[in-house]
Amino acid sequence: MPTESYRDPRLPAAERADLLLREMTLQEKCEQLTGIWPWLLVRPDGSDAEGAEAVLRQAPGHVAALSGDDPARLARIVGAVQRQYVTRTRLGIPALFHQEALNGFMAGGHMVFPTATGLAATFSPELVENMSDLIRRQMRRLGYGQALSPVMDVALDPRWGRVHETYGEDPYLCAAFGVAYTRGIQGDDLTEGVIATAKHFLGYSLPAGGMNLSAYEGGARQTRDVFAYPFEAAIRLAGLKSVMNSYADVDGIPVGVSREVLTDLLRDTLGFDGFVSSDYTTLEHVVTRQRVAATPGEAGRLGIAAGLDVELPTAYGYGSALVEEVENGTADERDVDICVRRVLVAKFELGLFEDPYPQEHIDVTAVAGEGRELSRELARRSVVLAKNDGILPLDSEDRTVAVIGPHADAVTLQFPTYTYPASRDMGKAMAQGEMTNWVGGDPALAAWYDAMGSKEDSDTFVRNRYGVRPLHEEIAGFAGTVLTERGCTLTRPLGQDAVERAVEAARRADVVVLALGGASLWFNGERTEGEGSDSADVSLPAAQTELAQAVAATGTPLVVVLVQGRAYVLPEVVRNAAAIVVAPYGGPFGPKAVAEVLFGGVNPSGKLPYSIPRHTGQIPVYHHQKAGTGYRNPLPPGNDRLYLDTEATPLFPFGHGLSYTGFTFNNLTHDPQTDTEGTTRIGATISNTGQVAGAAVVQLYARVNTTGGVTRPAQQLVGFSRVELAPQESSQVTFSLAAAQLGHTNAARDFAVEPARVDFFLGIDSDDRRLEGSFQLVGKERVLSSEERSFLSEATITHA
């Protein structure tokens, strides 16, 4: 009989884990590192599934992807599964339930927020911390302890279909939002928190050819200084508890079996002490796609030696396959123990042994309303005014507005992958026999989704459950008369009749709002973005371009609204529009936020979290390219531009976004020098010179001019602050920038801060040099351990 000493809550989590580990058999250990689909344990009514008893004898440590329309029902099912684990397994170890929570808990009845690039466009990490704090409370209420979020990939290639899941192209911005999300979801006390799982470690967002799952070809310096930056910041500043591996290989070794990445870099260098959760079917990829192992057991042996702690969603290389490897002497049980201990520590820290069950009563109506105002505010702040020739804001007099395009009457397109409505559509597609190649899918999922979801079609579901209305209906709340025509789908013409109806509507209107853009779906349906939905050409689809040309030919003033999760190359007809508004997949309040911006109910303050190229051939075009690289190169002799056929600069740079008021920057102050252990202060007075209130996002960029033989970024974002100003009001913004934030991997491959001249500028985007200066970093070179690094500058705002 096992002793019960590990159940003593007075003992530290690590000590309890050690005590429990001693009680476990090899099979129990190897199963603790695996997951299971919920439908293999229970039916939708909470009763035992066929074969549940056999599953419980194995007792996989994690339960994967439990979701459905009704949160009360979900809570009952979680409770039923946990009672199976607590009362019917030998040691009574509770299961750890996980679910996606990128921009809202991915379960029915819970609020959806703008997609991650939309969150990043707000430049308001404090609101994202509020969002993830709400998600934390919602998940714990239903008995979930792990969120497979946030995505901390730095997205440098818009061809990759998952850009919208990221916080954009800048490592500093990704770090600021990754830290905020992690703090909110884990909370101050993990017994009331949810484990954040940062993904995808490492380099996943720069796949060869922009194609998902492809190899990452970056060098060691880019890996550490760019792609590891957000992860390291979250580890050091927010106590990140879990990391998910990338599907990619790094320097020829798949990350899931790379000790160099998962142990040497992640743990020994960055200081991570949580557990690594595999991306779904990672070890199967190692055998069937990357071909570095011949059998599941061999993949499991490689994974456990590398430091891959948990295999999700179900056992392939772990579980019984790993038991066999240990018993054969080809895998070391000590490696298994290390991984199991990390999982057990997390479960004890979460308080699962004392409180494994969901809340007994769920007020479904109250839950559905949680976060409503926060989602609305985030949607408002996410809208970017990219161009305005003075036509915006539109007046609300008795004017006729034609709203034309595939986003004119769309509601479901506001909900991309990793939101519940998109997940629900995926389940329905599977129930109809589609998507047999879905990564991690299981045929039994079809029957489960059929039982767990309502019969409503997608449009009806999002209208009824979230109250979302399409753009033309939201504009009708401001305009006298609204005409609407789709004209085309996202990627296909609807015929000449549809175009002629759109043209006629444009002729009858005083102004045209041309609602174009993309859509993100899960391997199914018409889409332009999403997981496994990459593009060789990121131009706006031809069908939309042709529609825009026909409408523009009427001569009616044209305002273009682009609903998108990543950059598109824009045709000339769109570039020539009187105004361009860029909006993310905004969730329930996406269309309303756009309408409010168009008519001046909201003064836009969103900033692009990615650069928008002029041509696909420019890629990459991110702002922090190294000195002497890409569009940071000097001009060739006798040439006035870097390409013969187009400008090399972006059409719209990172951080760009206009306002309905004007801002001036004056009175630059800064310390002339600081040593490599010090902090420099940089400040300025920001004034609203217009007649309406507005928010200026003050951005601080730096260039470190090293002399140590290693190229550095031509500029890097090192701070930002959102400043709300009334008309004619001024505020002083002061940044405190630690020298330890300016380190890099030097020629000796140490991470160090070196003496150098640092040039900087303050502005409202990455090309806006309102105020410029420089200071000297003096003293000796300072080699930094991870714990000595600084990641985020501090900004203080005082009324001038």
PDB file of C-alpha atoms in Angstrom, residues 400-650:
ATOM      1  CA  THR A 400     -25.669  56.970 -48.496  1.00  0.00           C
ATOM      2  CA  VAL A 401     -22.850  54.558 -47.801  1.00  0.00           C
ATOM      3  CA  ALA A 402     -22.226  51.498 -49.962  1.00  0.00           C
ATOM      4  CA  VAL A 403     -20.557  48.700 -47.997  1.00  0.00           C
ATOM      5  CA  ILE A 404     -19.074  46.314 -50.548  1.00  0.00           C
ATOM      6  CA  GLY A 405     -16.836  43.264 -50.377  1.00  0.00           C
ATOM      7  CA  PRO A 406     -16.499  39.840 -48.761  1.00  0.00           C
ATOM      8  CA  HIS A 407     -16.303  41.349 -45.267  1.00  0.00           C
ATOM      9  CA  ALA A 408     -19.348  43.571 -45.777  1.00  0.00           C
ATOM     10  CA  ASP A 409     -21.837  41.008 -44.495  1.00  0.00           C
ATOM     11  CA  ALA A 410     -19.532  38.479 -42.800  1.00  0.00           C
ATOM     12  CA  VAL A 411     -19.675  37.640 -39.103  1.00  0.00           C
ATOM     13  CA  THR A 412     -17.930  34.276 -38.730  1.00  0.00           C
ATOM     14  CA  LEU A 413     -14.772  35.636 -40.380  1.00  0.00           C
ATOM     15  CA  GLN A 414     -14.147  37.682 -37.220  1.00  0.00           C
ATOM     16  CA  PHE A 415     -13.381  34.397 -35.400  1.00  0.00           C
ATOM     17  CA  PRO A 416     -10.122  32.816 -36.653  1.00  0.00           C
ATOM     18  CA  THR A 417      -8.404  29.592 -35.647  1.00  0.00           C
ATOM     19  CA  TYR A 418      -7.889  29.192 -31.916  1.00  0.00           C
ATOM     20  CA  THR A 419     -11.262  30.726 -31.143  1.00  0.00           C
ATOM     21  CA  TYR A 420     -14.195  28.554 -30.168  1.00  0.00           C
ATOM     22  CA  PRO A 421     -16.407  29.283 -33.210  1.00  0.00           C
ATOM     23  CA  ALA A 422     -13.589  28.184 -35.558  1.00  0.00           C
ATOM     24  CA  SER A 423     -12.973  25.098 -33.426  1.00  0.00           C
ATOM     25  CA  ARG A 424     -16.687  24.318 -33.528  1.00  0.00           C
ATOM     26  CA  ASP A 425     -16.690  24.571 -37.340  1.00  0.00           C
ATOM     27  CA  MET A 426     -13.713  22.238 -37.481  1.00  0.00           C
ATOM     28  CA  GLY A 427     -15.586  19.685 -35.371  1.00  0.00           C
ATOM     29  CA  LYS A 428     -18.617  19.900 -37.610  1.00  0.00           C
ATOM     30  CA  ALA A 429     -16.415  19.438 -40.697  1.00  0.00           C
ATOM     31  CA  MET A 430     -14.941  16.324 -39.138  1.00  0.00           C
ATOM     32  CA  ALA A 431     -18.413  15.030 -38.285  1.00  0.00           C
ATOM     33  CA  GLN A 432     -19.226  15.298 -42.003  1.00  0.00           C
ATOM     34  CA  GLY A 433     -16.171  13.229 -42.959  1.00  0.00           C
ATOM     35  CA  GLU A 434     -13.843  16.081 -43.863  1.00  0.00           C
ATOM     36  CA  MET A 435     -10.358  16.868 -42.583  1.00  0.00           C
ATOM     37  CA  THR A 436      -9.036  13.353 -42.291  1.00  0.00           C
ATOM     38  CA  ASN A 437      -5.519  14.779 -42.354  1.00  0.00           C
ATOM     39  CA  TRP A 438      -5.982  17.073 -39.343  1.00  0.00           C
ATOM     40  CA  VAL A 439      -2.852  17.068 -37.183  1.00  0.00           C
ATOM     41  CA  GLY A 440      -3.722  15.211 -33.983  1.00  0.00           C
ATOM     42  CA  GLY A 441      -7.273  14.341 -35.010  1.00  0.00           C
ATOM     43  CA  ASP A 442      -9.217  11.222 -34.042  1.00  0.00           C
ATOM     44  CA  PRO A 443     -12.292   9.772 -35.795  1.00  0.00           C
ATOM     45  CA  ALA A 444     -14.197   9.535 -32.494  1.00  0.00           C
ATOM     46  CA  LEU A 445     -13.979  13.313 -32.280  1.00  0.00           C
ATOM     47  CA  ALA A 446     -16.730  13.584 -34.905  1.00  0.00           C
ATOM     48  CA  ALA A 447     -19.326  11.882 -32.731  1.00  0.00           C
ATOM     49  CA  TRP A 448     -18.170  13.821 -29.684  1.00  0.00           C
ATOM     50  CA  TYR A 449     -18.552  17.196 -31.408  1.00  0.00           C
ATOM     51  CA  ASP A 450     -21.942  16.213 -32.742  1.00  0.00           C
ATOM     52  CA  ALA A 451     -23.125  15.589 -29.191  1.00  0.00           C
ATOM     53  CA  MET A 452     -21.323  18.530 -27.518  1.00  0.00           C
ATOM     54  CA  GLY A 453     -22.426  21.227 -29.959  1.00  0.00           C
ATOM     55  CA  SER A 454     -25.751  22.721 -30.879  1.00  0.00           C
ATOM     56  CA  LYS A 455     -27.304  22.358 -34.340  1.00  0.00           C
ATOM     57  CA  GLU A 456     -27.067  26.073 -35.139  1.00  0.00           C
ATOM     58  CA  ASP A 457     -25.170  27.028 -38.285  1.00  0.00           C
ATOM     59  CA  SER A 458     -22.067  29.147 -37.817  1.00  0.00           C
ATOM     60  CA  ASP A 459     -23.598  32.539 -38.623  1.00  0.00           C
ATOM     61  CA  THR A 460     -26.568  31.955 -36.351  1.00  0.00           C
ATOM     62  CA  PHE A 461     -24.303  30.670 -33.589  1.00  0.00           C
ATOM     63  CA  VAL A 462     -22.006  33.708 -33.476  1.00  0.00           C
ATOM     64  CA  ARG A 463     -24.898  36.147 -33.835  1.00  0.00           C
ATOM     65  CA  ASN A 464     -26.894  34.526 -31.032  1.00  0.00           C
ATOM     66  CA  ARG A 465     -24.057  33.640 -28.664  1.00  0.00           C
ATOM     67  CA  TYR A 466     -21.795  36.666 -29.096  1.00  0.00           C
ATOM     68  CA  GLY A 467     -24.136  39.336 -30.437  1.00  0.00           C
ATOM     69  CA  VAL A 468     -21.838  40.079 -33.378  1.00  0.00           C
ATOM     70  CA  ARG A 469     -23.245  42.008 -36.327  1.00  0.00           C
ATOM     71  CA  PRO A 470     -21.665  42.444 -39.761  1.00  0.00           C
ATOM     72  CA  LEU A 471     -20.009  45.673 -40.788  1.00  0.00           C
ATOM     73  CA  HIS A 472     -22.894  46.920 -42.941  1.00  0.00           C
ATOM     74  CA  GLU A 473     -25.299  46.610 -39.996  1.00  0.00           C
ATOM     75  CA  GLU A 474     -22.897  48.451 -37.679  1.00  0.00           C
ATOM     76  CA  ILE A 475     -22.445  51.237 -40.239  1.00  0.00           C
ATOM     77  CA  ALA A 476     -26.225  51.521 -40.510  1.00  0.00           C
ATOM     78  CA  GLY A 477     -26.182  52.797 -36.944  1.00  0.00           C
ATOM     79  CA  PHE A 478     -24.301  55.880 -38.166  1.00  0.00           C
ATOM     80  CA  ALA A 479     -25.257  56.460 -41.817  1.00  0.00           C
ATOM     81  CA  GLY A 480     -28.564  57.587 -43.266  1.00  0.00           C
ATOM     82  CA  THR A 481     -28.798  54.872 -45.933  1.00  0.00           C
ATOM     83  CA  VAL A 482     -26.650  51.780 -46.350  1.00  0.00           C
ATOM     84  CA  LEU A 483     -26.396  49.690 -49.506  1.00  0.00           C
ATOM     85  CA  THR A 484     -24.526  46.421 -49.347  1.00  0.00           C
ATOM     86  CA  GLU A 485     -23.200  43.959 -51.890  1.00  0.00           C
ATOM     87  CA  ARG A 486     -20.660  41.200 -51.454  1.00  0.00           C
ATOM     88  CA  GLY A 487     -19.339  41.381 -55.021  1.00  0.00           C
ATOM     89  CA  CYS A 488     -16.990  38.406 -54.570  1.00  0.00           C
ATOM     90  CA  THR A 489     -15.913  35.918 -51.969  1.00  0.00           C
ATOM     91  CA  LEU A 490     -12.487  36.049 -50.356  1.00  0.00           C
ATOM     92  CA  THR A 491     -10.819  34.250 -53.242  1.00  0.00           C
ATOM     93  CA  ARG A 492     -13.443  33.679 -55.946  1.00  0.00           C
ATOM     94  CA  PRO A 493     -15.495  35.853 -58.287  1.00  0.00           C
ATOM     95  CA  LEU A 494     -19.272  35.587 -57.932  1.00  0.00           C
ATOM     96  CA  GLY A 495     -19.888  36.419 -61.582  1.00  0.00           C
ATOM     97  CA  GLN A 496     -20.422  39.554 -63.588  1.00  0.00           C
ATOM     98  CA  ASP A 497     -23.897  40.128 -62.169  1.00  0.00           C
ATOM     99  CA  ALA A 498     -22.481  40.363 -58.638  1.00  0.00           C
ATOM    100  CA  VAL A 499     -19.853  42.884 -59.747  1.00  0.00           C
ATOM    101  CA  GLU A 500     -22.447  44.969 -61.609  1.00  0.00           C
ATOM    102  CA  ARG A 501     -24.664  45.088 -58.517  1.00  0.00           C
ATOM    103  CA  ALA A 502     -21.676  46.270 -56.492  1.00  0.00           C
ATOM    104  CA  VAL A 503     -20.854  48.921 -59.097  1.00  0.00           C
ATOM    105  CA  GLU A 504     -24.448  50.144 -59.136  1.00  0.00           C
ATOM    106  CA  ALA A 505     -24.446  50.432 -55.348  1.00  0.00           C
ATOM    107  CA  ALA A 506     -21.220  52.433 -55.540  1.00  0.00           C
ATOM    108  CA  ARG A 507     -22.719  54.805 -58.104  1.00  0.00           C
ATOM    109  CA  ARG A 508     -25.718  55.476 -55.878  1.00  0.00           C
ATOM    110  CA  ALA A 509     -23.584  56.140 -52.796  1.00  0.00           C
ATOM    111  CA  ASP A 510     -21.840  59.209 -51.460  1.00  0.00           C
ATOM    112  CA  VAL A 511     -18.952  57.059 -50.231  1.00  0.00           C
ATOM    113  CA  VAL A 512     -17.925  53.419 -50.587  1.00  0.00           C
ATOM    114  CA  VAL A 513     -16.594  51.366 -47.698  1.00  0.00           C
ATOM    115  CA  LEU A 514     -14.794  48.523 -49.455  1.00  0.00           C
ATOM    116  CA  ALA A 515     -14.533  45.681 -46.922  1.00  0.00           C
ATOM    117  CA  LEU A 516     -11.716  43.403 -48.045  1.00  0.00           C
ATOM    118  CA  GLY A 517      -9.165  41.115 -46.401  1.00  0.00           C
ATOM    119  CA  GLY A 518      -8.684  37.530 -45.364  1.00  0.00           C
ATOM    120  CA  ALA A 519      -9.907  34.677 -43.229  1.00  0.00           C
ATOM    121  CA  SER A 520      -8.300  32.086 -40.995  1.00  0.00           C
ATOM    122  CA  LEU A 521      -9.778  28.606 -40.694  1.00  0.00           C
ATOM    123  CA  TRP A 522      -8.602  25.193 -39.521  1.00  0.00           C
ATOM    124  CA  PHE A 523      -7.684  23.242 -42.643  1.00  0.00           C
ATOM    125  CA  ASN A 524     -11.248  23.585 -43.944  1.00  0.00           C
ATOM    126  CA  GLY A 525     -13.267  26.080 -45.952  1.00  0.00           C
ATOM    127  CA  GLU A 526     -12.330  29.143 -47.960  1.00  0.00           C
ATOM    128  CA  ARG A 527      -9.420  30.879 -46.257  1.00  0.00           C
ATOM    129  CA  THR A 528      -6.270  32.908 -46.819  1.00  0.00           C
ATOM    130  CA  GLU A 529      -4.545  32.298 -43.472  1.00  0.00           C
ATOM    131  CA  GLY A 530      -4.405  29.787 -40.653  1.00  0.00           C
ATOM    132  CA  GLU A 531      -2.547  26.720 -39.495  1.00  0.00           C
ATOM    133  CA  GLY A 532      -1.370  24.761 -42.518  1.00  0.00           C
ATOM    134  CA  SER A 533      -2.655  27.592 -44.751  1.00  0.00           C
ATOM    135  CA  ASP A 534       0.444  29.359 -46.026  1.00  0.00           C
ATOM    136  CA  SER A 535       0.846  31.515 -49.138  1.00  0.00           C
ATOM    137  CA  ALA A 536       3.657  31.818 -51.659  1.00  0.00           C
ATOM    138  CA  ASP A 537       2.163  35.144 -52.751  1.00  0.00           C
ATOM    139  CA  VAL A 538       0.757  37.370 -50.007  1.00  0.00           C
ATOM    140  CA  SER A 539      -0.972  39.708 -52.447  1.00  0.00           C
ATOM    141  CA  LEU A 540      -4.602  40.525 -51.821  1.00  0.00           C
ATOM    142  CA  PRO A 541      -6.544  37.834 -53.721  1.00  0.00           C
ATOM    143  CA  ALA A 542      -7.236  38.637 -57.381  1.00  0.00           C
ATOM    144  CA  ALA A 543     -11.013  38.416 -57.015  1.00  0.00           C
ATOM    145  CA  GLN A 544     -10.928  41.224 -54.446  1.00  0.00           C
ATOM    146  CA  THR A 545      -8.569  43.305 -56.561  1.00  0.00           C
ATOM    147  CA  GLU A 546     -10.861  43.006 -59.569  1.00  0.00           C
ATOM    148  CA  LEU A 547     -13.862  44.020 -57.478  1.00  0.00           C
ATOM    149  CA  ALA A 548     -11.968  47.013 -56.090  1.00  0.00           C
ATOM    150  CA  GLN A 549     -11.001  48.153 -59.591  1.00  0.00           C
ATOM    151  CA  ALA A 550     -14.578  47.972 -60.838  1.00  0.00           C
ATOM    152  CA  VAL A 551     -15.907  49.900 -57.825  1.00  0.00           C
ATOM    153  CA  ALA A 552     -13.144  52.517 -57.940  1.00  0.00           C
ATOM    154  CA  ALA A 553     -13.925  53.204 -61.614  1.00  0.00           C
ATOM    155  CA  THR A 554     -17.245  54.778 -60.550  1.00  0.00           C
ATOM    156  CA  GLY A 555     -15.341  57.712 -59.055  1.00  0.00           C
ATOM    157  CA  THR A 556     -17.196  57.492 -55.745  1.00  0.00           C
ATOM    158  CA  PRO A 557     -14.801  58.241 -52.849  1.00  0.00           C
ATOM    159  CA  LEU A 558     -13.314  54.996 -51.585  1.00  0.00           C
ATOM    160  CA  VAL A 559     -12.522  53.971 -48.014  1.00  0.00           C
ATOM    161  CA  VAL A 560     -10.877  50.542 -47.768  1.00  0.00           C
ATOM    162  CA  VAL A 561     -11.240  48.395 -44.676  1.00  0.00           C
ATOM    163  CA  LEU A 562      -8.801  45.474 -44.545  1.00  0.00           C
ATOM    164  CA  VAL A 563      -9.736  42.728 -42.086  1.00  0.00           C
ATOM    165  CA  GLN A 564      -6.609  40.621 -41.719  1.00  0.00           C
ATOM    166  CA  GLY A 565      -4.332  38.788 -39.336  1.00  0.00           C
ATOM    167  CA  ARG A 566      -1.095  39.390 -41.231  1.00  0.00           C
ATOM    168  CA  ALA A 567       0.262  41.630 -43.957  1.00  0.00           C
ATOM    169  CA  TYR A 568      -1.096  41.538 -47.503  1.00  0.00           C
ATOM    170  CA  VAL A 569       0.509  43.185 -50.508  1.00  0.00           C
ATOM    171  CA  LEU A 570      -2.005  45.781 -51.628  1.00  0.00           C
ATOM    172  CA  PRO A 571      -2.860  46.508 -55.273  1.00  0.00           C
ATOM    173  CA  GLU A 572      -2.590  50.023 -56.626  1.00  0.00           C
ATOM    174  CA  VAL A 573      -6.346  50.542 -56.491  1.00  0.00           C
ATOM    175  CA  VAL A 574      -6.319  49.971 -52.734  1.00  0.00           C
ATOM    176  CA  ARG A 575      -3.198  52.081 -52.181  1.00  0.00           C
ATOM    177  CA  ASN A 576      -4.904  54.935 -54.019  1.00  0.00           C
ATOM    178  CA  ALA A 577      -8.035  54.865 -51.854  1.00  0.00           C
ATOM    179  CA  ALA A 578      -8.857  58.002 -49.895  1.00  0.00           C
ATOM    180  CA  ALA A 579      -8.416  56.080 -46.658  1.00  0.00           C
ATOM    181  CA  ILE A 580      -7.185  52.655 -45.536  1.00  0.00           C
ATOM    182  CA  VAL A 581      -8.211  51.092 -42.244  1.00  0.00           C
ATOM    183  CA  VAL A 582      -6.536  47.871 -41.056  1.00  0.00           C
ATOM    184  CA  ALA A 583      -8.480  45.782 -38.569  1.00  0.00           C
ATOM    185  CA  PRO A 584      -7.705  42.364 -37.075  1.00  0.00           C
ATOM    186  CA  TYR A 585     -10.035  39.422 -36.667  1.00  0.00           C
ATOM    187  CA  GLY A 586     -11.697  41.317 -33.873  1.00  0.00           C
ATOM    188  CA  GLY A 587     -14.142  38.874 -32.339  1.00  0.00           C
ATOM    189  CA  PRO A 588     -17.657  40.009 -31.361  1.00  0.00           C
ATOM    190  CA  PHE A 589     -16.867  43.721 -31.468  1.00  0.00           C
ATOM    191  CA  GLY A 590     -14.605  43.800 -34.520  1.00  0.00           C
ATOM    192  CA  PRO A 591     -17.148  45.262 -36.980  1.00  0.00           C
ATOM    193  CA  LYS A 592     -18.526  47.691 -34.391  1.00  0.00           C
ATOM    194  CA  ALA A 593     -15.035  49.000 -33.610  1.00  0.00           C
ATOM    195  CA  VAL A 594     -14.393  49.618 -37.319  1.00  0.00           C
ATOM    196  CA  ALA A 595     -17.691  51.487 -37.720  1.00  0.00           C
ATOM    197  CA  GLU A 596     -16.932  53.605 -34.662  1.00  0.00           C
ATOM    198  CA  VAL A 597     -13.546  54.551 -36.110  1.00  0.00           C
ATOM    199  CA  LEU A 598     -14.984  55.327 -39.551  1.00  0.00           C
ATOM    200  CA  PHE A 599     -17.511  57.771 -38.100  1.00  0.00           C
ATOM    201  CA  GLY A 600     -15.330  59.277 -35.383  1.00  0.00           C
ATOM    202  CA  GLY A 601     -16.992  57.652 -32.406  1.00  0.00           C
ATOM    203  CA  VAL A 602     -13.527  56.328 -31.595  1.00  0.00           C
ATOM    204  CA  ASN A 603     -10.284  58.122 -32.394  1.00  0.00           C
ATOM    205  CA  PRO A 604      -8.043  55.375 -33.814  1.00  0.00           C
ATOM    206  CA  SER A 605      -4.903  54.551 -31.844  1.00  0.00           C
ATOM    207  CA  GLY A 606      -3.928  51.102 -33.176  1.00  0.00           C
ATOM    208  CA  LYS A 607      -0.392  50.518 -34.437  1.00  0.00           C
ATOM    209  CA  LEU A 608       0.718  47.902 -36.955  1.00  0.00           C
ATOM    210  CA  PRO A 609       2.535  45.039 -35.190  1.00  0.00           C
ATOM    211  CA  TYR A 610       4.038  44.010 -38.539  1.00  0.00           C
ATOM    212  CA  SER A 611       5.388  45.831 -41.584  1.00  0.00           C
ATOM    213  CA  ILE A 612       3.273  45.767 -44.745  1.00  0.00           C
ATOM    214  CA  PRO A 613       5.445  45.132 -47.843  1.00  0.00           C
ATOM    215  CA  ARG A 614       5.016  46.636 -51.269  1.00  0.00           C
ATOM    216  CA  HIS A 615       5.711  43.294 -52.973  1.00  0.00           C
ATOM    217  CA  THR A 616       5.997  39.650 -51.954  1.00  0.00           C
ATOM    218  CA  GLY A 617       9.545  39.639 -53.305  1.00  0.00           C
ATOM    219  CA  GLN A 618      10.653  42.004 -50.528  1.00  0.00           C
ATOM    220  CA  ILE A 619      10.090  39.442 -47.802  1.00  0.00           C
ATOM    221  CA  PRO A 620      11.568  39.687 -45.214  1.00  0.00           C
ATOM    222  CA  VAL A 621      10.891  43.356 -44.580  1.00  0.00           C
ATOM    223  CA  TYR A 622      10.731  43.553 -40.757  1.00  0.00           C
ATOM    224  CA  HIS A 623      12.017  46.781 -39.247  1.00  0.00           C
ATOM    225  CA  HIS A 624      14.842  45.357 -37.087  1.00  0.00           C
ATOM    226  CA  GLN A 625      16.918  43.995 -39.941  1.00  0.00           C
ATOM    227  CA  LYS A 626      20.629  44.152 -39.243  1.00  0.00           C
ATOM    228  CA  ALA A 627      22.735  47.101 -40.286  1.00  0.00           C
ATOM    229  CA  GLY A 628      23.776  46.646 -43.912  1.00  0.00           C
ATOM    230  CA  THR A 629      21.100  44.014 -44.576  1.00  0.00           C
ATOM    231  CA  GLY A 630      17.897  44.110 -46.619  1.00  0.00           C
ATOM    232  CA  TYR A 631      16.408  47.556 -46.911  1.00  0.00           C
ATOM    233  CA  ARG A 632      18.952  48.749 -44.324  1.00  0.00           C
ATOM    234  CA  ASN A 633      21.634  48.487 -47.037  1.00  0.00           C
ATOM    235  CA  PRO A 634      23.223  51.590 -48.578  1.00  0.00           C
ATOM    236  CA  LEU A 635      22.171  52.389 -52.131  1.00  0.00           C
ATOM    237  CA  PRO A 636      24.219  50.886 -54.970  1.00  0.00           C
ATOM    238  CA  PRO A 637      26.356  53.429 -56.886  1.00  0.00           C
ATOM    239  CA  GLY A 638      24.252  55.525 -59.228  1.00  0.00           C
ATOM    240  CA  ASN A 639      20.933  54.053 -58.031  1.00  0.00           C
ATOM    241  CA  ASP A 640      18.164  55.862 -56.206  1.00  0.00           C
ATOM    242  CA  ARG A 641      16.676  52.662 -54.778  1.00  0.00           C
ATOM    243  CA  LEU A 642      17.763  49.161 -53.804  1.00  0.00           C
ATOM    244  CA  TYR A 643      15.549  47.246 -56.247  1.00  0.00           C
ATOM    245  CA  LEU A 644      15.350  48.151 -59.924  1.00  0.00           C
ATOM    246  CA  ASP A 645      11.604  47.546 -60.023  1.00  0.00           C
ATOM    247  CA  THR A 646      10.277  48.808 -56.683  1.00  0.00           C
ATOM    248  CA  GLU A 647      11.169  50.522 -53.460  1.00  0.00           C
ATOM    249  CA  ALA A 648      12.755  48.262 -50.818  1.00  0.00           C
ATOM    250  CA  THR A 649      11.056  49.986 -47.910  1.00  0.00           C
ATOM    251  CA  PRO A 650       7.707  48.784 -46.547  1.00  0.00           C
TER     252      PRO A 650
END
